[in-house]
Tab-separated table of C-alpha atoms in Angstrom:
chain	number	residue	atom	x	y	z
L	27	UNK	CA	51.173	14.057	42.489
L	28	UNK	CA	50.813	14.085	38.746
L	29	UNK	CA	48.094	11.973	37.194
L	30	UNK	CA	47.958	10.813	33.582
L	31	UNK	CA	44.346	11.005	32.464
L	32	UNK	CA	43.129	11.045	28.866
L	33	UNK	CA	46.687	10.610	27.676
L	34	UNK	CA	48.104	13.902	29.042
L	35	UNK	CA	50.084	14.613	32.206
L	36	UNK	CA	48.633	17.465	34.295
L	37	UNK	CA	49.546	18.946	37.671
L	38	UNK	CA	46.481	20.021	39.633
L	39	UNK	CA	46.125	22.776	42.222
L	40	UNK	CA	43.740	22.216	45.074
L	41	UNK	CA	41.032	24.039	43.119
L	42	UNK	CA	41.800	21.937	40.072
L	43	UNK	CA	41.573	18.748	42.105
L	44	UNK	CA	38.194	19.784	43.464
L	45	UNK	CA	37.016	20.600	39.968
L	46	UNK	CA	38.193	17.181	38.714
L	47	UNK	CA	36.489	15.454	41.631
L	48	UNK	CA	33.211	17.179	40.746
L	49	UNK	CA	33.498	16.048	37.124
L	50	UNK	CA	34.195	12.467	38.194
L	51	UNK	CA	31.282	12.453	40.651
L	52	UNK	CA	28.770	13.751	38.090
L	53	UNK	CA	29.927	11.649	35.147
L	54	UNK	CA	27.405	9.229	33.580
L	55	UNK	CA	30.320	6.896	32.858
L	56	UNK	CA	31.927	4.680	35.466
L	57	UNK	CA	35.290	6.143	36.551
L	58	UNK	CA	37.340	3.745	38.643
L	59	UNK	CA	40.928	3.679	39.854
L	60	UNK	CA	42.889	0.589	40.857
L	61	UNK	CA	46.430	-0.336	41.842
L	62	UNK	CA	48.712	-2.611	39.867
L	63	UNK	CA	47.294	-5.657	41.643
L	64	UNK	CA	43.838	-4.826	40.355
L	65	UNK	CA	42.518	-3.652	43.743
L	66	UNK	CA	39.947	-0.836	43.422
L	67	UNK	CA	40.943	2.432	45.107
L	68	UNK	CA	38.087	4.733	44.000
L	69	UNK	CA	34.533	4.248	42.684
L	70	UNK	CA	32.297	7.071	41.404
L	71	UNK	CA	28.494	7.371	41.255
L	72	UNK	CA	28.539	6.451	37.562
L	73	UNK	CA	30.146	3.108	38.494
L	74	UNK	CA	27.367	2.581	41.040
L	75	UNK	CA	24.675	3.202	38.382
L	76	UNK	CA	26.306	0.934	35.816
L	77	UNK	CA	27.464	-1.994	37.965
L	78	UNK	CA	25.003	-1.758	40.870
L	79	UNK	CA	27.621	-1.795	43.668
L	80	UNK	CA	27.996	1.009	46.214
L	81	UNK	CA	31.492	2.493	46.686
L	82	UNK	CA	31.898	0.839	50.096
L	83	UNK	CA	31.172	-2.550	48.498
L	84	UNK	CA	33.922	-2.227	45.918
L	85	UNK	CA	36.755	-0.059	47.288
L	86	UNK	CA	39.447	-2.503	48.460
L	87	UNK	CA	37.984	-5.313	46.342
L	88	UNK	CA	39.546	-6.845	43.234
L	89	UNK	CA	38.417	-5.491	39.841
L	90	UNK	CA	38.101	-9.144	38.806
L	91	UNK	CA	34.781	-9.190	40.677
L	92	UNK	CA	33.307	-7.419	37.643
L	93	UNK	CA	34.829	-9.739	35.040
L	94	UNK	CA	33.187	-13.028	33.866
L	95	UNK	CA	35.218	-16.091	34.709
L	96	UNK	CA	36.002	-16.947	31.094
L	97	UNK	CA	37.363	-13.401	30.524
L	98	UNK	CA	39.661	-13.176	33.577
L	99	UNK	CA	42.663	-13.411	31.267
L	100	UNK	CA	41.799	-9.937	29.972
L	101	UNK	CA	42.768	-8.398	33.333
L	102	UNK	CA	46.203	-10.072	33.156
L	103	UNK	CA	46.752	-8.571	29.700
L	104	UNK	CA	45.499	-5.144	30.839
L	105	UNK	CA	47.810	-5.060	33.875
L	106	UNK	CA	50.743	-6.080	31.720
L	107	UNK	CA	50.123	-3.192	29.338
L	108	UNK	CA	49.687	-0.749	32.213
L	109	UNK	CA	52.995	-1.781	33.772
L	110	UNK	CA	54.558	-1.093	30.381
L	111	UNK	CA	53.035	2.402	30.411
L	112	UNK	CA	50.587	1.698	27.608
L	113	UNK	CA	47.085	3.121	27.378
L	114	UNK	CA	44.077	1.013	26.350
L	115	UNK	CA	41.480	2.907	24.326
L	116	UNK	CA	37.838	1.963	23.707
L	117	UNK	CA	38.280	-1.732	24.449
L	118	UNK	CA	34.882	-3.420	24.006
L	119	UNK	CA	34.208	-6.431	26.183
L	120	UNK	CA	31.681	-7.935	28.602
L	121	UNK	CA	31.325	-7.288	32.318
L	122	UNK	CA	28.949	-8.422	35.088
L	123	UNK	CA	26.579	-6.305	37.189
L	124	UNK	CA	25.831	-6.940	40.851
L	125	UNK	CA	22.611	-8.766	39.875
L	126	UNK	CA	24.592	-11.173	37.665
L	127	UNK	CA	23.516	-9.593	34.396
L	128	UNK	CA	26.170	-9.576	31.704
L	129	UNK	CA	26.354	-6.491	29.509
L	130	UNK	CA	28.624	-5.005	26.817
L	131	UNK	CA	30.993	-2.251	27.862
L	132	UNK	CA	33.619	0.013	26.322
L	133	UNK	CA	36.618	0.804	28.552
L	134	UNK	CA	39.508	3.230	28.276
L	135	UNK	CA	42.318	2.546	30.787
L	136	UNK	CA	45.259	4.896	31.466
L	137	UNK	CA	48.275	4.388	33.747
L	138	UNK	CA	48.478	6.546	36.936
L	139	UNK	CA	51.972	7.754	37.905
L	140	UNK	CA	53.358	9.188	41.138
L	141	UNK	CA	55.389	12.401	41.380
L	142	UNK	CA	58.529	10.588	40.305
L	143	UNK	CA	56.833	9.174	37.182
L	144	UNK	CA	56.525	5.619	38.488
L	145	UNK	CA	53.314	3.822	37.449
L	146	UNK	CA	51.374	3.007	40.597
L	147	UNK	CA	47.950	2.156	39.259
L	148	UNK	CA	45.347	2.851	36.596
L	149	UNK	CA	42.284	4.989	35.927
L	150	UNK	CA	39.456	3.312	34.065
L	151	UNK	CA	36.519	4.965	32.281
L	152	UNK	CA	33.783	2.445	31.467
L	153	UNK	CA	30.700	3.139	29.335
L	154	UNK	CA	27.639	0.856	29.118
L	155	UNK	CA	27.085	0.248	25.382
L	156	UNK	CA	24.032	-1.996	25.720
L	157	UNK	CA	21.760	0.462	23.889
L	158	UNK	CA	24.354	1.104	21.219
L	159	UNK	CA	24.820	-2.628	20.629
L	160	UNK	CA	21.061	-3.113	20.513
L	161	UNK	CA	20.743	-0.292	17.994
L	162	UNK	CA	23.568	-1.788	15.942
L	163	UNK	CA	21.936	-5.213	15.996
L	164	UNK	CA	18.645	-3.690	14.915
L	165	UNK	CA	20.429	-1.765	12.189
L	166	UNK	CA	22.249	-4.868	10.959
L	167	UNK	CA	19.033	-6.868	11.101
L	168	UNK	CA	17.166	-4.185	9.193
L	169	UNK	CA	19.988	-3.953	6.666
L	170	UNK	CA	19.819	-7.726	6.145
L	171	UNK	CA	16.053	-7.552	5.661
L	172	UNK	CA	16.383	-4.658	3.220
L	173	UNK	CA	19.161	-6.384	1.320
L	174	UNK	CA	17.288	-9.680	1.003
L	175	UNK	CA	13.866	-8.168	0.178
L	176	UNK	CA	12.313	-9.002	-3.181
L	177	UNK	CA	10.952	-5.453	-3.405
L	178	UNK	CA	13.087	-2.507	-4.432
L	179	UNK	CA	13.938	-0.464	-1.311
L	180	UNK	CA	15.514	2.889	-2.059
L	181	UNK	CA	16.245	5.984	-0.009
L	182	UNK	CA	16.722	9.487	-1.346
L	183	UNK	CA	17.255	13.007	-0.038
L	184	UNK	CA	14.782	15.867	-0.438
L	185	UNK	CA	16.388	16.795	-3.760
L	186	UNK	CA	15.504	13.367	-5.148
L	187	UNK	CA	19.102	12.097	-5.088
L	188	UNK	CA	19.421	8.350	-4.390
L	189	UNK	CA	21.298	7.593	-1.155
L	190	UNK	CA	20.760	3.807	-0.871
L	191	UNK	CA	19.879	1.030	-3.294
L	192	UNK	CA	19.194	-2.603	-2.344
L	193	UNK	CA	19.514	-5.786	-4.383
L	194	UNK	CA	15.750	-5.834	-4.978
L	195	UNK	CA	16.122	-2.459	-6.717
L	196	UNK	CA	18.959	-3.898	-8.804
L	197	UNK	CA	16.781	-6.849	-9.845
L	198	UNK	CA	13.771	-4.666	-10.642
L	199	UNK	CA	15.414	-1.760	-12.452
L	200	UNK	CA	18.645	-3.378	-13.680
L	201	UNK	CA	21.049	-0.752	-12.257
L	202	UNK	CA	23.895	-1.686	-9.910
L	203	UNK	CA	24.185	0.152	-6.596
L	204	UNK	CA	27.230	2.115	-7.751
L	205	UNK	CA	25.321	3.230	-10.859
L	206	UNK	CA	22.496	4.793	-8.848
L	207	UNK	CA	23.952	6.164	-5.588
L	208	UNK	CA	24.257	9.919	-6.039
L	209	UNK	CA	22.036	9.916	-9.147
L	210	UNK	CA	18.584	11.580	-9.381
L	211	UNK	CA	15.569	9.305	-8.943
L	212	UNK	CA	14.209	10.933	-12.127
L	213	UNK	CA	16.435	8.491	-13.996
L	214	UNK	CA	13.768	5.841	-13.292
L	215	UNK	CA	10.759	7.943	-14.267
L	216	UNK	CA	9.476	8.241	-17.856
L	217	UNK	CA	9.725	11.814	-19.135
L	218	UNK	CA	5.953	12.254	-19.380
L	219	UNK	CA	5.548	11.245	-15.709
L	220	UNK	CA	8.358	13.306	-14.193
L	221	UNK	CA	5.800	15.714	-12.744
L	222	UNK	CA	4.960	12.925	-10.249
L	223	UNK	CA	8.320	13.359	-8.512
L	224	UNK	CA	7.599	17.035	-7.850
L	225	UNK	CA	4.235	16.122	-6.288
L	226	UNK	CA	5.854	13.342	-4.228
L	227	UNK	CA	8.608	15.652	-2.922
L	228	UNK	CA	5.990	18.259	-1.957
L	229	UNK	CA	4.142	15.632	0.079
L	230	UNK	CA	7.392	14.502	1.724
L	231	UNK	CA	8.338	18.085	2.644
L	232	UNK	CA	4.941	18.273	4.361
L	233	UNK	CA	5.689	15.042	6.255
L	234	UNK	CA	3.036	13.052	4.359
L	235	UNK	CA	3.285	9.396	3.364
L	236	UNK	CA	2.436	8.083	-0.113
L	237	UNK	CA	0.923	4.580	0.053
L	238	UNK	CA	0.421	1.988	-2.694
L	239	UNK	CA	0.644	4.511	-5.534
L	240	UNK	CA	0.450	2.633	-8.834
L	241	UNK	CA	2.426	4.131	-11.685
L	242	UNK	CA	4.970	3.379	-14.426
L	243	UNK	CA	8.751	3.406	-14.105
L	244	UNK	CA	11.672	2.856	-16.456
L	245	UNK	CA	14.276	0.074	-16.249
L	246	UNK	CA	17.901	0.314	-17.372
L	247	UNK	CA	17.136	-1.466	-20.648
L	248	UNK	CA	14.280	0.920	-21.443
L	249	UNK	CA	11.398	-1.377	-20.481
L	250	UNK	CA	8.367	0.244	-18.878
L	251	UNK	CA	7.440	-1.368	-15.537
L	252	UNK	CA	4.106	-1.231	-13.747
L	253	UNK	CA	4.948	-0.646	-10.075
L	254	UNK	CA	3.201	0.026	-6.780
L	255	UNK	CA	5.212	2.378	-4.582
L	256	UNK	CA	4.997	3.382	-0.938
L	257	UNK	CA	7.095	6.374	0.117
L	258	UNK	CA	7.665	7.433	3.732
L	259	UNK	CA	9.506	10.497	5.075
L	260	UNK	CA	12.799	9.963	6.942
L	261	UNK	CA	13.304	12.250	9.939
L	262	UNK	CA	16.403	13.152	11.941
L	263	UNK	CA	16.606	13.136	15.749
L	264	UNK	CA	14.949	16.549	15.860
L	265	UNK	CA	11.968	15.281	13.861
L	266	UNK	CA	12.907	17.219	10.727
L	267	UNK	CA	12.247	15.476	7.388
L	268	UNK	CA	15.610	14.913	5.698
L	269	UNK	CA	14.751	12.350	3.035
L	270	UNK	CA	12.502	9.460	2.069
L	271	UNK	CA	12.427	5.685	1.921
L	272	UNK	CA	10.711	4.142	-1.066
L	273	UNK	CA	9.455	0.592	-1.516
L	274	UNK	CA	8.626	-0.346	-5.112
L	275	UNK	CA	6.908	-3.591	-6.087
L	276	UNK	CA	6.654	-4.885	-9.640
L	277	UNK	CA	2.949	-5.344	-10.461
L	278	UNK	CA	3.384	-5.826	-14.211
L	279	UNK	CA	2.247	-9.458	-13.983
L	280	UNK	CA	-0.787	-8.554	-11.915
L	281	UNK	CA	-1.735	-5.727	-14.266
L	282	UNK	CA	-1.418	-8.022	-17.263
L	283	UNK	CA	-3.632	-10.621	-15.590
L	284	UNK	CA	-6.180	-7.949	-14.676
L	285	UNK	CA	-6.219	-6.745	-18.277
L	286	UNK	CA	-6.733	-10.271	-19.579
L	287	UNK	CA	-9.532	-10.902	-17.081
L	288	UNK	CA	-11.238	-7.656	-18.044
L	289	UNK	CA	-10.985	-8.583	-21.713
L	290	UNK	CA	-12.344	-12.060	-20.960
L	291	UNK	CA	-15.283	-10.613	-19.068
L	292	UNK	CA	-15.911	-8.121	-21.869
L	293	UNK	CA	-16.126	-11.040	-24.281
L	294	UNK	CA	-18.447	-12.870	-21.894
L	295	UNK	CA	-20.541	-9.729	-21.464
L	296	UNK	CA	-20.618	-9.290	-25.236
L	297	UNK	CA	-21.840	-12.863	-25.568
L	298	UNK	CA	-24.588	-12.293	-23.004
L	299	UNK	CA	-25.589	-9.055	-24.703
L	300	UNK	CA	-25.550	-10.746	-28.127
L	301	UNK	CA	-27.810	-13.536	-26.867
L	302	UNK	CA	-30.206	-11.032	-25.325
L	303	UNK	CA	-30.168	-8.872	-28.477
L	304	UNK	CA	-30.716	-11.889	-30.715
L	305	UNK	CA	-33.738	-12.808	-28.598
L	306	UNK	CA	-35.077	-9.245	-28.813
L	307	UNK	CA	-34.540	-9.068	-32.593
L	308	UNK	CA	-36.029	-12.482	-33.236
L	309	UNK	CA	-39.531	-11.443	-32.077
L	310	UNK	CA	-39.961	-8.387	-34.350
L	311	UNK	CA	-38.364	-10.226	-37.298
L	312	UNK	CA	-40.853	-13.061	-36.861
L	313	UNK	CA	-43.631	-10.465	-36.830
L	314	UNK	CA	-42.289	-8.875	-40.022
L	315	UNK	CA	-42.254	-12.250	-41.785
L	316	UNK	CA	-45.845	-12.914	-40.719
L	317	UNK	CA	-46.944	-9.438	-41.867
L	318	UNK	CA	-45.251	-9.861	-45.262
L	319	UNK	CA	-46.943	-13.240	-45.626
L	320	UNK	CA	-50.332	-11.647	-44.871
L	321	UNK	CA	-49.695	-8.737	-47.254
L	322	UNK	CA	-48.944	-11.133	-50.080
L	323	UNK	CA	-52.286	-12.877	-49.753
L	324	UNK	CA	-54.508	-12.123	-52.742
L	325	UNK	CA	-57.502	-11.630	-50.466
L	326	UNK	CA	-55.870	-8.733	-48.642
L	327	UNK	CA	-57.270	-5.307	-49.443
L	328	UNK	CA	-55.092	-2.292	-50.198
L	329	UNK	CA	-55.919	-0.809	-46.787
L	330	UNK	CA	-54.966	-4.064	-45.034
L	331	UNK	CA	-51.684	-4.249	-46.967
L	332	UNK	CA	-50.872	-0.678	-45.931
L	333	UNK	CA	-51.655	-1.571	-42.310
L	334	UNK	CA	-49.480	-4.703	-42.491
L	335	UNK	CA	-46.581	-2.742	-44.013
L	336	UNK	CA	-46.934	0.017	-41.406
L	337	UNK	CA	-46.791	-2.508	-38.594
L	338	UNK	CA	-43.807	-4.220	-40.264
L	339	UNK	CA	-42.079	-0.839	-40.533
L	340	UNK	CA	-42.618	-0.297	-36.779
L	341	UNK	CA	-41.144	-3.694	-36.008
L	342	UNK	CA	-38.135	-2.998	-38.229
L	343	UNK	CA	-37.676	0.362	-36.476
L	344	UNK	CA	-37.603	-1.592	-33.214
L	345	UNK	CA	-34.840	-3.782	-34.660
L	346	UNK	CA	-32.977	-0.668	-35.813
L	347	UNK	CA	-33.251	0.838	-32.330
L	348	UNK	CA	-31.737	-2.291	-30.774
L	349	UNK	CA	-28.959	-2.230	-33.391
L	350	UNK	CA	-28.164	1.403	-32.587
L	351	UNK	CA	-27.914	0.547	-28.899
L	352	UNK	CA	-25.632	-2.362	-29.726
L	353	UNK	CA	-23.368	-0.156	-31.838
L	354	UNK	CA	-23.172	2.316	-28.967
L	355	UNK	CA	-21.997	-0.538	-26.733
L	356	UNK	CA	-19.367	-1.809	-29.140
L	357	UNK	CA	-18.038	1.576	-30.199
L	358	UNK	CA	-16.934	2.655	-26.740
L	359	UNK	CA	-13.286	3.599	-27.264
L	360	UNK	CA	-12.709	4.547	-23.625
L	361	UNK	CA	-13.450	8.192	-24.520
L	362	UNK	CA	-15.459	9.663	-21.644
L	363	UNK	CA	-18.464	11.817	-22.473
L	364	UNK	CA	-21.254	13.483	-20.515
L	365	UNK	CA	-24.441	11.444	-20.163
L	366	UNK	CA	-27.456	11.065	-17.931
L	367	UNK	CA	-26.913	7.750	-16.142
L	368	UNK	CA	-30.608	6.957	-16.312
L	369	UNK	CA	-30.274	6.851	-20.138
L	370	UNK	CA	-27.664	4.090	-19.797
L	371	UNK	CA	-29.924	2.244	-17.335
L	372	UNK	CA	-32.825	2.453	-19.788
L	373	UNK	CA	-30.597	1.199	-22.614
L	374	UNK	CA	-29.730	-1.910	-20.597
L	375	UNK	CA	-33.353	-2.425	-19.465
L	376	UNK	CA	-34.608	-2.249	-23.048
L	377	UNK	CA	-32.436	-5.266	-23.841
L	378	UNK	CA	-33.620	-7.202	-20.782
L	379	UNK	CA	-37.286	-6.138	-20.897
L	380	UNK	CA	-38.549	-9.437	-22.326
L	381	UNK	CA	-36.498	-11.446	-19.860
L	382	UNK	CA	-37.906	-9.423	-16.965
L	383	UNK	CA	-41.433	-10.139	-18.157
L	384	UNK	CA	-40.816	-13.852	-18.718
L	385	UNK	CA	-39.357	-14.151	-15.189
L	386	UNK	CA	-42.362	-12.343	-13.671
L	387	UNK	CA	-40.101	-9.651	-12.246
L	388	UNK	CA	-41.841	-6.401	-11.379
L	389	UNK	CA	-39.610	-3.429	-12.178
L	390	UNK	CA	-39.726	-0.069	-10.437
L	391	UNK	CA	-37.440	2.804	-11.507
L	392	UNK	CA	-36.833	6.216	-9.935
L	393	UNK	CA	-34.617	8.621	-11.864
L	394	UNK	CA	-33.563	11.922	-10.313
L	395	UNK	CA	-30.183	12.575	-11.968
L	396	UNK	CA	-30.764	15.957	-13.559
L	397	UNK	CA	-27.055	16.668	-13.908
L	398	UNK	CA	-24.980	14.918	-16.536
L	399	UNK	CA	-21.828	13.047	-15.506
L	400	UNK	CA	-18.735	12.254	-17.573
L	401	UNK	CA	-18.203	8.479	-17.937
L	402	UNK	CA	-17.173	5.893	-20.484
L	403	UNK	CA	-20.648	4.808	-21.649
L	404	UNK	CA	-19.651	1.335	-22.868
L	405	UNK	CA	-17.979	0.479	-19.581
L	406	UNK	CA	-20.897	1.723	-17.517
L	407	UNK	CA	-23.332	-0.232	-19.686
L	408	UNK	CA	-21.224	-3.309	-18.982
L	409	UNK	CA	-21.327	-2.619	-15.224
L	410	UNK	CA	-25.097	-2.031	-15.252
L	411	UNK	CA	-25.726	-5.053	-17.470
L	412	UNK	CA	-23.792	-7.256	-15.049
L	413	UNK	CA	-25.510	-5.951	-11.920
L	414	UNK	CA	-29.020	-6.065	-13.420
L	415	UNK	CA	-28.401	-9.525	-14.899
L	416	UNK	CA	-27.245	-10.776	-11.467
L	417	UNK	CA	-30.400	-9.373	-9.876
L	418	UNK	CA	-32.572	-11.215	-12.418
L	419	UNK	CA	-30.634	-14.450	-11.892
L	420	UNK	CA	-31.349	-14.132	-8.160
L	421	UNK	CA	-35.120	-14.271	-8.836
L	422	UNK	CA	-35.768	-17.279	-11.116
L	423	UNK	CA	-39.320	-17.618	-9.738
L	424	UNK	CA	-40.121	-13.928	-9.940
L	425	UNK	CA	-39.912	-11.025	-7.559
L	426	UNK	CA	-39.377	-7.293	-7.676
L	427	UNK	CA	-36.450	-5.107	-8.712
L	428	UNK	CA	-36.049	-1.414	-8.027
L	429	UNK	CA	-33.488	0.824	-9.683
L	430	UNK	CA	-32.795	4.310	-8.367
L	431	UNK	CA	-30.502	6.940	-9.860
L	432	UNK	CA	-30.060	10.010	-7.689
L	433	UNK	CA	-27.470	12.646	-6.725
L	434	UNK	CA	-25.463	11.975	-3.582
L	435	UNK	CA	-22.601	13.485	-1.589
L	436	UNK	CA	-19.660	11.624	-0.133
L	437	UNK	CA	-17.184	13.076	2.356
L	438	UNK	CA	-15.351	15.227	-0.164
L	439	UNK	CA	-17.137	14.977	-3.517
L	440	UNK	CA	-20.605	15.196	-5.035
L	441	UNK	CA	-21.651	12.440	-7.395
L	442	UNK	CA	-24.429	10.154	-8.586
L	443	UNK	CA	-25.500	6.890	-6.964
L	444	UNK	CA	-27.191	4.007	-8.767
L	445	UNK	CA	-28.946	1.553	-6.470
L	446	UNK	CA	-30.233	-1.830	-7.695
L	447	UNK	CA	-32.341	-3.846	-5.236
L	448	UNK	CA	-33.800	-7.302	-5.705
L	449	UNK	CA	-35.943	-9.625	-3.583
L	450	UNK	CA	-33.983	-12.774	-4.376
L	451	UNK	CA	-32.659	-15.307	-1.895
L	452	UNK	CA	-29.742	-13.076	-0.852
L	453	UNK	CA	-26.046	-13.794	-0.429
L	454	UNK	CA	-24.888	-15.729	2.685
L	455	UNK	CA	-22.870	-13.677	5.153
L	456	UNK	CA	-19.754	-15.856	4.698
L	457	UNK	CA	-19.752	-15.132	0.945
L	458	UNK	CA	-20.098	-11.351	1.106
L	459	UNK	CA	-16.375	-10.781	1.586
L	460	UNK	CA	-15.639	-12.773	-1.570
L	461	UNK	CA	-18.133	-11.407	-4.115
L	462	UNK	CA	-15.580	-9.022	-5.658
L	463	UNK	CA	-12.848	-11.667	-5.889
L	464	UNK	CA	-12.097	-13.060	-9.358
L	465	UNK	CA	-13.563	-16.511	-10.129
L	466	UNK	CA	-15.836	-16.515	-7.076
L	467	UNK	CA	-19.458	-17.268	-7.975
L	468	UNK	CA	-22.611	-18.374	-6.161
L	469	UNK	CA	-24.232	-19.463	-9.452
L	470	UNK	CA	-22.417	-22.761	-9.926
L	471	UNK	CA	-21.849	-23.527	-13.617
L	472	UNK	CA	-24.021	-20.580	-14.640
L	473	UNK	CA	-21.492	-17.952	-13.588
L	474	UNK	CA	-17.924	-17.075	-14.622
L	475	UNK	CA	-17.046	-15.583	-11.245
L	476	UNK	CA	-15.427	-12.465	-12.703
L	477	UNK	CA	-18.465	-10.302	-13.495
L	478	UNK	CA	-18.518	-8.315	-10.253
L	479	UNK	CA	-14.733	-8.277	-10.109
L	480	UNK	CA	-14.613	-6.615	-13.535
L	481	UNK	CA	-17.493	-4.310	-12.587
L	482	UNK	CA	-15.480	-3.198	-9.573
L	483	UNK	CA	-12.410	-2.570	-11.757
L	484	UNK	CA	-14.440	-0.456	-14.184
L	485	UNK	CA	-16.065	1.547	-11.375
L	486	UNK	CA	-12.634	2.170	-9.865
L	487	UNK	CA	-11.444	3.479	-13.226
L	488	UNK	CA	-14.125	6.128	-12.773
L	489	UNK	CA	-12.762	6.826	-9.238
L	490	UNK	CA	-16.002	5.450	-7.854
L	491	UNK	CA	-17.128	2.832	-5.400
L	492	UNK	CA	-19.341	-0.235	-5.592
L	493	UNK	CA	-20.811	-1.834	-2.488
L	494	UNK	CA	-23.123	-4.754	-1.719
L	495	UNK	CA	-25.420	-5.479	1.191
L	496	UNK	CA	-27.552	-8.597	1.430
L	497	UNK	CA	-29.903	-10.561	3.661
L	498	UNK	CA	-30.950	-14.214	3.559
L	499	UNK	CA	-33.599	-13.816	6.249
L	500	UNK	CA	-36.884	-15.475	5.105
L	501	UNK	CA	-39.470	-12.876	4.206
L	502	UNK	CA	-36.875	-10.093	4.067
L	503	UNK	CA	-34.242	-11.556	1.767
L	504	UNK	CA	-32.621	-9.709	-1.071
L	505	UNK	CA	-29.524	-7.896	-2.246
L	506	UNK	CA	-28.744	-4.224	-2.772
L	507	UNK	CA	-25.908	-3.067	-5.026
L	508	UNK	CA	-24.901	0.599	-4.813
L	509	UNK	CA	-22.645	2.251	-7.368
L	510	UNK	CA	-21.225	5.704	-6.556
L	511	UNK	CA	-19.632	7.770	-9.320
L	512	UNK	CA	-18.124	11.189	-8.493
L	513	UNK	CA	-18.421	14.224	-10.713
L	514	UNK	CA	-15.229	15.418	-12.364
L	515	UNK	CA	-13.444	12.055	-12.526
L	516	UNK	CA	-12.074	12.814	-15.994
L	517	UNK	CA	-11.240	16.488	-15.550
L	518	UNK	CA	-7.635	16.277	-14.321
L	519	UNK	CA	-8.484	15.241	-10.758
L	520	UNK	CA	-6.149	12.920	-8.855
L	521	UNK	CA	-8.695	11.321	-6.559
L	522	UNK	CA	-7.800	7.755	-5.698
L	523	UNK	CA	-10.425	5.035	-6.163
L	524	UNK	CA	-12.100	3.827	-3.008
L	525	UNK	CA	-12.657	0.312	-4.256
L	526	UNK	CA	-15.338	-2.169	-3.283
L	527	UNK	CA	-17.176	-2.627	-0.008
L	528	UNK	CA	-19.328	-5.412	1.372
L	529	UNK	CA	-21.957	-4.899	4.004
L	530	UNK	CA	-24.285	-7.304	5.680
């Protein structure tokens, strides 16, 4: 007998038939034969695994047992083609298992001929494509999500060549898909930042992920965009990294708002400093006026006049000292320089000294920062002024404040920690998670609600961390603010800011 399988006619020896039988028995696919009436004549182990029926349950039964009622017409069409000698290749349809479960299947059906070439039946190879269909559905679903995402979602190979480009990327960068596929990702990176791509590719080669990296990119029309990007390695079936997926989000609006809020808080801080300075200057100026009045009296002796003028000179020197501090605050042009942090603390305290005394606040300071640290002095004065002012506001009826500046060591970097403690009423537990949010305040109309938020932004610019712990327990209430600043923040390091923390 000659049998037409896989589209070719072959004549088998006994050994060949045994070999074919072994292949059929071990096949993962269902291999079934039937006559031209659709009655099953053979049923392999693969058919048992896929459909659930044993061979003795199906041999002699109609193939229609496996076909849903609404698809029975397919068998009529299949038999008609077989009788005409046609082969059916990779026909995808639905069949039914023994347990009633419907599942997708791909079938290839070939006519079986006798020795005289007459078609007497058919061989059928059926493959369960449930997993393939599920994978396709997931892929289509993912493709729809990617295509409809507001964010730019881009994939590239390990040479930085773009391999996919969604509509979000088109909206963000202005390039059409056909303009970017096959082009280097460097097209989107400003020339002065192109070194970033080399660092990113090195991380990807090592299998690392880059998360929420904020940088600048270039649109088609030449506009610079502030973006936050997350880049993940793409691996093949063997686990080898073959490319990367990149999600880019436009944060230009957020950055602009942050800048405006920082500027607003700087103005507010300047106003607070100006009011405090005016108060500090007013006292010595009043003394100078009184001393001049006394010196002009005709009854004053030469020695008394000299004493009055000497005291007036001291008071004017005090005014000059405050003015020099003020100029140091205003002239900060974001140029970092090496300072002892305790000097900045003392500068702020000198402005608030009278206020501390009038509020009956006892101040204790401990300075142990022997090593200088590179910071932007004006920004750190603003941070310290805000934190110290908050501590004073928390103790309207008096209390104690301690300020400590000391070296510290985090997990990977040495630095300096400033700790400000007060014995005020404390911050309720439910508010601790909100203290660094913009516009949140516990002071009512007395606060702007962006002081600590701006302080956190400025500390992050120094790659540092600010944290708050507080208690409202009677007799043990108070708040502690800790500011950590690492050494070497402005010496070419790429450490990422840790941000703010709240502890109870």
